[in-house]
């Protein structure tokens, strides 16, 4: 439970610009992605100033963003030190993945019949961004693009509450195995499944969509979540 020990590896978070009001939202999104990707580890204590250095902004928006994450149960505040990343058990991850499978697989499969081509094609840039992030080994960028893609896809079903539930489950998940996949050169194959899924949806192949989604979500509790 070291507190930003000297020389400790920190995640490469994006540098931010713009108005302060956008800092907090952008920082919170990047921190959530770092948590999900496992770049901020359970039990570790991180100070706002050290994280702010990575963002290239002041500590204030980072501290505010971390307080938002504390309200979501993703971190705990440690007085006079910073924020400790909360742990997620294997059982919790199994439960989150099970719920996601019950929701996402049939919902996305049905989109092969109901979603219009323009709306589906609008998601292709995000799918390509996922592939680009995988090639670059940018885990935070990968998780952020992956979140936009999947929540954008689910939104096509027209059920805002469904999207909200899945978004919350994604925030609570941890994908510690992503680093190992990058090092082994295996993350790209998972990334390319997003393009495969889009093509199946555009081809109105509901059976293929269901198979791809089942395989893709299976990675959440196998390849992507395996502790290193």
PDB file of C-alpha atoms in Angstrom:
ATOM      1  CA  UNK A   1       0.000   0.000   0.000  1.00  0.00           C
ATOM      2  CA  UNK A   2       2.734   2.405  -0.891  1.00  0.00           C
ATOM      3  CA  UNK A   3       1.863   6.024  -1.322  1.00  0.00           C
ATOM      4  CA  UNK A   4       3.366   7.104  -4.637  1.00  0.00           C
ATOM      5  CA  UNK A   5       6.745   5.638  -3.783  1.00  0.00           C
ATOM      6  CA  UNK A   6       9.710   7.345  -5.459  1.00  0.00           C
ATOM      7  CA  UNK A   7      10.406   5.748  -8.805  1.00  0.00           C
ATOM      8  CA  UNK A   8       7.134   3.812  -8.806  1.00  0.00           C
ATOM      9  CA  UNK A   9       5.538   3.310 -12.205  1.00  0.00           C
ATOM     10  CA  UNK A  10       2.511   5.513 -12.770  1.00  0.00           C
ATOM     11  CA  UNK A  11       0.043   5.201 -15.651  1.00  0.00           C
ATOM     12  CA  UNK A  12       0.596   7.465 -18.610  1.00  0.00           C
ATOM     13  CA  UNK A  13      -2.481   9.624 -18.362  1.00  0.00           C
ATOM     14  CA  UNK A  14      -3.400  12.079 -21.114  1.00  0.00           C
ATOM     15  CA  UNK A  15      -2.444  15.725 -20.731  1.00  0.00           C
ATOM     16  CA  UNK A  16      -5.441  17.976 -20.709  1.00  0.00           C
ATOM     17  CA  UNK A  17      -6.318  21.440 -21.861  1.00  0.00           C
ATOM     18  CA  UNK A  18      -9.366  23.664 -21.963  1.00  0.00           C
ATOM     19  CA  UNK A  19     -11.613  25.096 -19.298  1.00  0.00           C
ATOM     20  CA  UNK A  20     -11.407  23.915 -15.731  1.00  0.00           C
ATOM     21  CA  UNK A  21     -14.985  22.620 -15.874  1.00  0.00           C
ATOM     22  CA  UNK A  22     -13.919  20.184 -18.587  1.00  0.00           C
ATOM     23  CA  UNK A  23     -10.799  19.173 -16.643  1.00  0.00           C
ATOM     24  CA  UNK A  24     -12.835  17.502 -13.926  1.00  0.00           C
ATOM     25  CA  UNK A  25     -14.951  15.478 -16.341  1.00  0.00           C
ATOM     26  CA  UNK A  26     -11.993  14.489 -18.482  1.00  0.00           C
ATOM     27  CA  UNK A  27      -9.815  13.634 -15.494  1.00  0.00           C
ATOM     28  CA  UNK A  28     -12.602  11.560 -13.937  1.00  0.00           C
ATOM     29  CA  UNK A  29     -13.073   9.642 -17.200  1.00  0.00           C
ATOM     30  CA  UNK A  30      -9.348   8.949 -17.508  1.00  0.00           C
ATOM     31  CA  UNK A  31      -9.063   7.885 -13.870  1.00  0.00           C
ATOM     32  CA  UNK A  32     -11.994   5.498 -14.262  1.00  0.00           C
ATOM     33  CA  UNK A  33     -10.322   4.035 -17.330  1.00  0.00           C
ATOM     34  CA  UNK A  34      -7.038   3.662 -15.416  1.00  0.00           C
ATOM     35  CA  UNK A  35      -8.876   1.886 -12.615  1.00  0.00           C
ATOM     36  CA  UNK A  36     -10.673  -0.478 -14.994  1.00  0.00           C
ATOM     37  CA  UNK A  37      -7.468  -1.206 -16.910  1.00  0.00           C
ATOM     38  CA  UNK A  38      -5.712  -2.015 -13.640  1.00  0.00           C
ATOM     39  CA  UNK A  39      -3.117   0.737 -14.034  1.00  0.00           C
ATOM     40  CA  UNK A  40      -4.185   2.096 -10.659  1.00  0.00           C
ATOM     41  CA  UNK A  41      -3.944  -0.915  -8.396  1.00  0.00           C
ATOM     42  CA  UNK A  42      -6.187  -1.991  -5.494  1.00  0.00           C
ATOM     43  CA  UNK A  43      -4.831  -1.058  -2.086  1.00  0.00           C
ATOM     44  CA  UNK A  44      -2.439   1.543  -3.449  1.00  0.00           C
ATOM     45  CA  UNK A  45      -2.743   5.134  -2.234  1.00  0.00           C
ATOM     46  CA  UNK A  46      -2.372   7.866  -4.857  1.00  0.00           C
ATOM     47  CA  UNK A  47      -2.069  11.555  -4.103  1.00  0.00           C
ATOM     48  CA  UNK A  48      -3.835  14.179  -6.183  1.00  0.00           C
ATOM     49  CA  UNK A  49      -0.593  16.159  -6.837  1.00  0.00           C
ATOM     50  CA  UNK A  50       1.222  13.128  -8.300  1.00  0.00           C
ATOM     51  CA  UNK A  51      -1.701  12.296 -10.587  1.00  0.00           C
ATOM     52  CA  UNK A  52      -2.055  15.959 -11.546  1.00  0.00           C
ATOM     53  CA  UNK A  53       1.528  15.943 -12.789  1.00  0.00           C
ATOM     54  CA  UNK A  54       0.576  13.247 -15.253  1.00  0.00           C
ATOM     55  CA  UNK A  55      -2.374  15.325 -16.494  1.00  0.00           C
ATOM     56  CA  UNK A  56      -0.399  18.537 -16.770  1.00  0.00           C
ATOM     57  CA  UNK A  57      -3.003  20.390 -14.690  1.00  0.00           C
ATOM     58  CA  UNK A  58      -3.317  21.588 -11.118  1.00  0.00           C
ATOM     59  CA  UNK A  59      -4.163  19.179  -8.317  1.00  0.00           C
ATOM     60  CA  UNK A  60      -7.584  20.751  -7.721  1.00  0.00           C
ATOM     61  CA  UNK A  61      -9.521  19.197 -10.659  1.00  0.00           C
ATOM     62  CA  UNK A  62      -7.815  15.868  -9.984  1.00  0.00           C
ATOM     63  CA  UNK A  63      -8.822  15.976  -6.331  1.00  0.00           C
ATOM     64  CA  UNK A  64     -12.383  16.886  -7.314  1.00  0.00           C
ATOM     65  CA  UNK A  65     -12.493  14.035  -9.819  1.00  0.00           C
ATOM     66  CA  UNK A  66     -11.221  11.568  -7.223  1.00  0.00           C
ATOM     67  CA  UNK A  67     -13.964  12.706  -4.857  1.00  0.00           C
ATOM     68  CA  UNK A  68     -16.463  11.886  -7.609  1.00  0.00           C
ATOM     69  CA  UNK A  69     -14.921   8.414  -7.886  1.00  0.00           C
ATOM     70  CA  UNK A  70     -15.142   8.027  -4.114  1.00  0.00           C
ATOM     71  CA  UNK A  71     -18.895   8.650  -4.325  1.00  0.00           C
ATOM     72  CA  UNK A  72     -19.053   5.859  -6.910  1.00  0.00           C
ATOM     73  CA  UNK A  73     -17.231   3.511  -4.541  1.00  0.00           C
ATOM     74  CA  UNK A  74     -14.176   3.178  -6.795  1.00  0.00           C
ATOM     75  CA  UNK A  75     -11.733   4.726  -4.305  1.00  0.00           C
ATOM     76  CA  UNK A  76     -11.645   5.515  -0.590  1.00  0.00           C
ATOM     77  CA  UNK A  77     -10.318   8.761   0.807  1.00  0.00           C
ATOM     78  CA  UNK A  78      -7.256   8.489   3.037  1.00  0.00           C
ATOM     79  CA  UNK A  79      -6.946  11.626   5.209  1.00  0.00           C
ATOM     80  CA  UNK A  80      -3.789  13.650   4.559  1.00  0.00           C
ATOM     81  CA  UNK A  81      -2.533  11.094   2.040  1.00  0.00           C
ATOM     82  CA  UNK A  82      -4.832  10.755  -0.954  1.00  0.00           C
ATOM     83  CA  UNK A  83      -7.080   8.051  -2.295  1.00  0.00           C
ATOM     84  CA  UNK A  84      -6.904   4.277  -2.007  1.00  0.00           C
ATOM     85  CA  UNK A  85      -8.195   2.180  -4.897  1.00  0.00           C
ATOM     86  CA  UNK A  86     -10.885  -0.229  -3.716  1.00  0.00           C
ATOM     87  CA  UNK A  87     -10.500  -3.934  -4.421  1.00  0.00           C
ATOM     88  CA  UNK A  88     -12.982  -6.005  -6.429  1.00  0.00           C
ATOM     89  CA  UNK A  89     -13.307  -9.715  -5.648  1.00  0.00           C
ATOM     90  CA  UNK A  90     -13.441 -12.504  -8.219  1.00  0.00           C
ATOM     91  CA  UNK A  91     -17.008 -13.191  -7.142  1.00  0.00           C
ATOM     92  CA  UNK A  92     -17.990  -9.575  -7.784  1.00  0.00           C
ATOM     93  CA  UNK A  93     -16.369  -9.661 -11.221  1.00  0.00           C
ATOM     94  CA  UNK A  94     -18.233 -12.891 -12.004  1.00  0.00           C
ATOM     95  CA  UNK A  95     -21.513 -11.288 -10.946  1.00  0.00           C
ATOM     96  CA  UNK A  96     -20.890  -8.110 -12.965  1.00  0.00           C
ATOM     97  CA  UNK A  97     -20.014 -10.136 -16.060  1.00  0.00           C
ATOM     98  CA  UNK A  98     -23.054 -12.392 -15.651  1.00  0.00           C
ATOM     99  CA  UNK A  99     -25.402  -9.414 -15.471  1.00  0.00           C
ATOM    100  CA  UNK A 100     -23.717  -7.776 -18.454  1.00  0.00           C
ATOM    101  CA  UNK A 101     -24.116 -10.967 -20.473  1.00  0.00           C
ATOM    102  CA  UNK A 102     -27.816 -11.189 -19.649  1.00  0.00           C
ATOM    103  CA  UNK A 103     -28.301  -7.598 -20.802  1.00  0.00           C
ATOM    104  CA  UNK A 104     -25.824  -6.996 -23.596  1.00  0.00           C
ATOM    105  CA  UNK A 105     -25.874 -10.197 -25.635  1.00  0.00           C
ATOM    106  CA  UNK A 106     -29.615 -10.243 -26.461  1.00  0.00           C
ATOM    107  CA  UNK A 107     -29.791  -6.444 -26.739  1.00  0.00           C
ATOM    108  CA  UNK A 108     -26.950  -6.190 -29.248  1.00  0.00           C
ATOM    109  CA  UNK A 109     -28.145  -9.276 -31.155  1.00  0.00           C
ATOM    110  CA  UNK A 110     -31.548  -7.632 -31.619  1.00  0.00           C
ATOM    111  CA  UNK A 111     -29.842  -4.582 -33.129  1.00  0.00           C
ATOM    112  CA  UNK A 112     -29.019  -6.723 -36.172  1.00  0.00           C
ATOM    113  CA  UNK A 113     -32.725  -6.411 -36.963  1.00  0.00           C
ATOM    114  CA  UNK A 114     -33.515  -2.922 -35.718  1.00  0.00           C
ATOM    115  CA  UNK A 115     -30.497  -0.593 -35.951  1.00  0.00           C
ATOM    116  CA  UNK A 116     -30.140   1.566 -39.042  1.00  0.00           C
ATOM    117  CA  UNK A 117     -26.934   1.496 -41.079  1.00  0.00           C
ATOM    118  CA  UNK A 118     -26.086   5.170 -40.522  1.00  0.00           C
ATOM    119  CA  UNK A 119     -26.176   4.795 -36.733  1.00  0.00           C
ATOM    120  CA  UNK A 120     -24.057   1.656 -36.872  1.00  0.00           C
ATOM    121  CA  UNK A 121     -21.476   3.196 -39.193  1.00  0.00           C
ATOM    122  CA  UNK A 122     -21.232   6.179 -36.827  1.00  0.00           C
ATOM    123  CA  UNK A 123     -19.621   3.807 -34.322  1.00  0.00           C
ATOM    124  CA  UNK A 124     -16.834   2.733 -36.697  1.00  0.00           C
ATOM    125  CA  UNK A 125     -14.454   5.581 -35.700  1.00  0.00           C
ATOM    126  CA  UNK A 126     -14.651   4.436 -32.066  1.00  0.00           C
ATOM    127  CA  UNK A 127     -14.031   0.835 -33.141  1.00  0.00           C
ATOM    128  CA  UNK A 128     -10.968   1.938 -35.090  1.00  0.00           C
ATOM    129  CA  UNK A 129      -9.790   4.006 -32.134  1.00  0.00           C
ATOM    130  CA  UNK A 130      -9.897   0.853 -30.005  1.00  0.00           C
ATOM    131  CA  UNK A 131      -7.644  -0.907 -32.520  1.00  0.00           C
ATOM    132  CA  UNK A 132      -5.268   2.071 -32.637  1.00  0.00           C
ATOM    133  CA  UNK A 133      -5.024   2.135 -28.841  1.00  0.00           C
ATOM    134  CA  UNK A 134      -4.332  -1.611 -28.762  1.00  0.00           C
ATOM    135  CA  UNK A 135      -1.504  -1.248 -31.278  1.00  0.00           C
ATOM    136  CA  UNK A 136      -0.020   1.621 -29.253  1.00  0.00           C
ATOM    137  CA  UNK A 137      -0.425  -0.201 -25.952  1.00  0.00           C
ATOM    138  CA  UNK A 138      -2.513   2.702 -24.672  1.00  0.00           C
ATOM    139  CA  UNK A 139      -4.669   0.924 -22.092  1.00  0.00           C
ATOM    140  CA  UNK A 140      -6.456   4.023 -20.857  1.00  0.00           C
ATOM    141  CA  UNK A 141      -7.289   5.063 -24.419  1.00  0.00           C
ATOM    142  CA  UNK A 142      -8.402   1.487 -25.110  1.00  0.00           C
ATOM    143  CA  UNK A 143     -10.822   1.396 -22.181  1.00  0.00           C
ATOM    144  CA  UNK A 144     -12.197   4.874 -22.926  1.00  0.00           C
ATOM    145  CA  UNK A 145     -12.835   4.055 -26.603  1.00  0.00           C
ATOM    146  CA  UNK A 146     -14.227   0.633 -25.703  1.00  0.00           C
ATOM    147  CA  UNK A 147     -16.659   2.260 -23.275  1.00  0.00           C
ATOM    148  CA  UNK A 148     -17.836   4.798 -25.859  1.00  0.00           C
ATOM    149  CA  UNK A 149     -18.315   2.073 -28.457  1.00  0.00           C
ATOM    150  CA  UNK A 150     -20.311  -0.342 -26.306  1.00  0.00           C
ATOM    151  CA  UNK A 151     -22.463   2.252 -24.571  1.00  0.00           C
ATOM    152  CA  UNK A 152     -23.090   3.937 -27.924  1.00  0.00           C
ATOM    153  CA  UNK A 153     -24.112   0.591 -29.375  1.00  0.00           C
ATOM    154  CA  UNK A 154     -26.475  -0.171 -26.495  1.00  0.00           C
ATOM    155  CA  UNK A 155     -27.987   3.310 -26.797  1.00  0.00           C
ATOM    156  CA  UNK A 156     -29.318   2.304 -30.227  1.00  0.00           C
ATOM    157  CA  UNK A 157     -31.778   0.052 -28.413  1.00  0.00           C
ATOM    158  CA  UNK A 158     -33.494   3.177 -27.079  1.00  0.00           C
ATOM    159  CA  UNK A 159     -33.393   2.224 -23.383  1.00  0.00           C
ATOM    160  CA  UNK A 160     -31.480   4.832 -21.381  1.00  0.00           C
ATOM    161  CA  UNK A 161     -31.835   2.909 -18.101  1.00  0.00           C
ATOM    162  CA  UNK A 162     -30.258  -0.168 -19.655  1.00  0.00           C
ATOM    163  CA  UNK A 163     -27.270   1.908 -20.769  1.00  0.00           C
ATOM    164  CA  UNK A 164     -26.956   3.394 -17.291  1.00  0.00           C
ATOM    165  CA  UNK A 165     -26.892  -0.041 -15.654  1.00  0.00           C
ATOM    166  CA  UNK A 166     -24.198  -1.350 -17.997  1.00  0.00           C
ATOM    167  CA  UNK A 167     -22.157   1.842 -17.591  1.00  0.00           C
ATOM    168  CA  UNK A 168     -22.170   1.347 -13.823  1.00  0.00           C
ATOM    169  CA  UNK A 169     -21.137  -2.312 -14.143  1.00  0.00           C
ATOM    170  CA  UNK A 170     -18.276  -1.334 -16.457  1.00  0.00           C
ATOM    171  CA  UNK A 171     -17.027   1.254 -13.956  1.00  0.00           C
ATOM    172  CA  UNK A 172     -16.911  -1.363 -11.227  1.00  0.00           C
ATOM    173  CA  UNK A 173     -15.038  -3.953 -13.274  1.00  0.00           C
ATOM    174  CA  UNK A 174     -11.273  -4.442 -13.332  1.00  0.00           C
ATOM    175  CA  UNK A 175      -9.270  -5.674 -16.317  1.00  0.00           C
ATOM    176  CA  UNK A 176      -5.876  -6.373 -14.773  1.00  0.00           C
ATOM    177  CA  UNK A 177      -4.865  -8.677 -17.601  1.00  0.00           C
ATOM    178  CA  UNK A 178      -4.741  -5.973 -20.275  1.00  0.00           C
ATOM    179  CA  UNK A 179      -1.091  -5.155 -19.549  1.00  0.00           C
ATOM    180  CA  UNK A 180      -0.082  -8.787 -20.022  1.00  0.00           C
ATOM    181  CA  UNK A 181      -2.060  -8.945 -23.279  1.00  0.00           C
ATOM    182  CA  UNK A 182      -0.238  -5.891 -24.611  1.00  0.00           C
ATOM    183  CA  UNK A 183       3.137  -7.376 -23.681  1.00  0.00           C
ATOM    184  CA  UNK A 184       2.199 -10.652 -25.375  1.00  0.00           C
ATOM    185  CA  UNK A 185       0.868  -8.856 -28.459  1.00  0.00           C
ATOM    186  CA  UNK A 186      -2.599 -10.371 -27.998  1.00  0.00           C
ATOM    187  CA  UNK A 187      -4.720  -7.293 -27.284  1.00  0.00           C
ATOM    188  CA  UNK A 188      -5.055  -6.445 -30.981  1.00  0.00           C
ATOM    189  CA  UNK A 189      -7.135  -9.555 -31.671  1.00  0.00           C
ATOM    190  CA  UNK A 190      -9.624  -8.539 -28.999  1.00  0.00           C
ATOM    191  CA  UNK A 191      -9.687  -4.982 -30.314  1.00  0.00           C
ATOM    192  CA  UNK A 192     -10.491  -6.133 -33.837  1.00  0.00           C
ATOM    193  CA  UNK A 193     -13.595  -7.924 -32.567  1.00  0.00           C
ATOM    194  CA  UNK A 194     -15.309  -4.534 -32.445  1.00  0.00           C
ATOM    195  CA  UNK A 195     -14.950  -4.143 -36.207  1.00  0.00           C
ATOM    196  CA  UNK A 196     -16.037  -7.764 -36.672  1.00  0.00           C
ATOM    197  CA  UNK A 197     -19.127  -7.048 -34.572  1.00  0.00           C
ATOM    198  CA  UNK A 198     -20.012  -3.956 -36.593  1.00  0.00           C
ATOM    199  CA  UNK A 199     -19.698  -5.866 -39.854  1.00  0.00           C
ATOM    200  CA  UNK A 200     -21.975  -8.619 -38.540  1.00  0.00           C
ATOM    201  CA  UNK A 201     -24.549  -6.051 -37.446  1.00  0.00           C
ATOM    202  CA  UNK A 202     -24.441  -4.341 -40.828  1.00  0.00           C
ATOM    203  CA  UNK A 203     -24.781  -7.759 -42.480  1.00  0.00           C
ATOM    204  CA  UNK A 204     -27.930  -8.394 -40.404  1.00  0.00           C
ATOM    205  CA  UNK A 205     -26.416 -11.655 -39.177  1.00  0.00           C
ATOM    206  CA  UNK A 206     -28.018 -12.002 -35.758  1.00  0.00           C
ATOM    207  CA  UNK A 207     -26.453 -15.415 -35.105  1.00  0.00           C
ATOM    208  CA  UNK A 208     -22.959 -14.084 -35.772  1.00  0.00           C
ATOM    209  CA  UNK A 209     -23.607 -11.015 -33.605  1.00  0.00           C
ATOM    210  CA  UNK A 210     -24.669 -13.218 -30.706  1.00  0.00           C
ATOM    211  CA  UNK A 211     -21.570 -15.408 -31.113  1.00  0.00           C
ATOM    212  CA  UNK A 212     -19.197 -12.439 -31.268  1.00  0.00           C
ATOM    213  CA  UNK A 213     -20.763 -10.755 -28.238  1.00  0.00           C
ATOM    214  CA  UNK A 214     -20.635 -14.000 -26.239  1.00  0.00           C
ATOM    215  CA  UNK A 215     -16.962 -14.450 -27.099  1.00  0.00           C
ATOM    216  CA  UNK A 216     -16.168 -10.792 -26.502  1.00  0.00           C
ATOM    217  CA  UNK A 217     -17.766 -10.615 -23.059  1.00  0.00           C
ATOM    218  CA  UNK A 218     -16.109 -13.908 -22.177  1.00  0.00           C
ATOM    219  CA  UNK A 219     -12.788 -12.105 -22.341  1.00  0.00           C
ATOM    220  CA  UNK A 220     -13.840  -9.851 -19.472  1.00  0.00           C
ATOM    221  CA  UNK A 221     -13.441 -12.769 -17.033  1.00  0.00           C
ATOM    222  CA  UNK A 222     -10.692 -14.665 -18.828  1.00  0.00           C
ATOM    223  CA  UNK A 223      -8.070 -12.877 -20.910  1.00  0.00           C
ATOM    224  CA  UNK A 224      -8.790  -9.305 -19.811  1.00  0.00           C
ATOM    225  CA  UNK A 225      -9.228  -9.864 -16.080  1.00  0.00           C
ATOM    226  CA  UNK A 226      -6.430 -12.344 -15.399  1.00  0.00           C
ATOM    227  CA  UNK A 227      -4.239 -10.941 -12.651  1.00  0.00           C
ATOM    228  CA  UNK A 228      -0.601 -10.596 -13.616  1.00  0.00           C
TER     229      UNK A 228
END
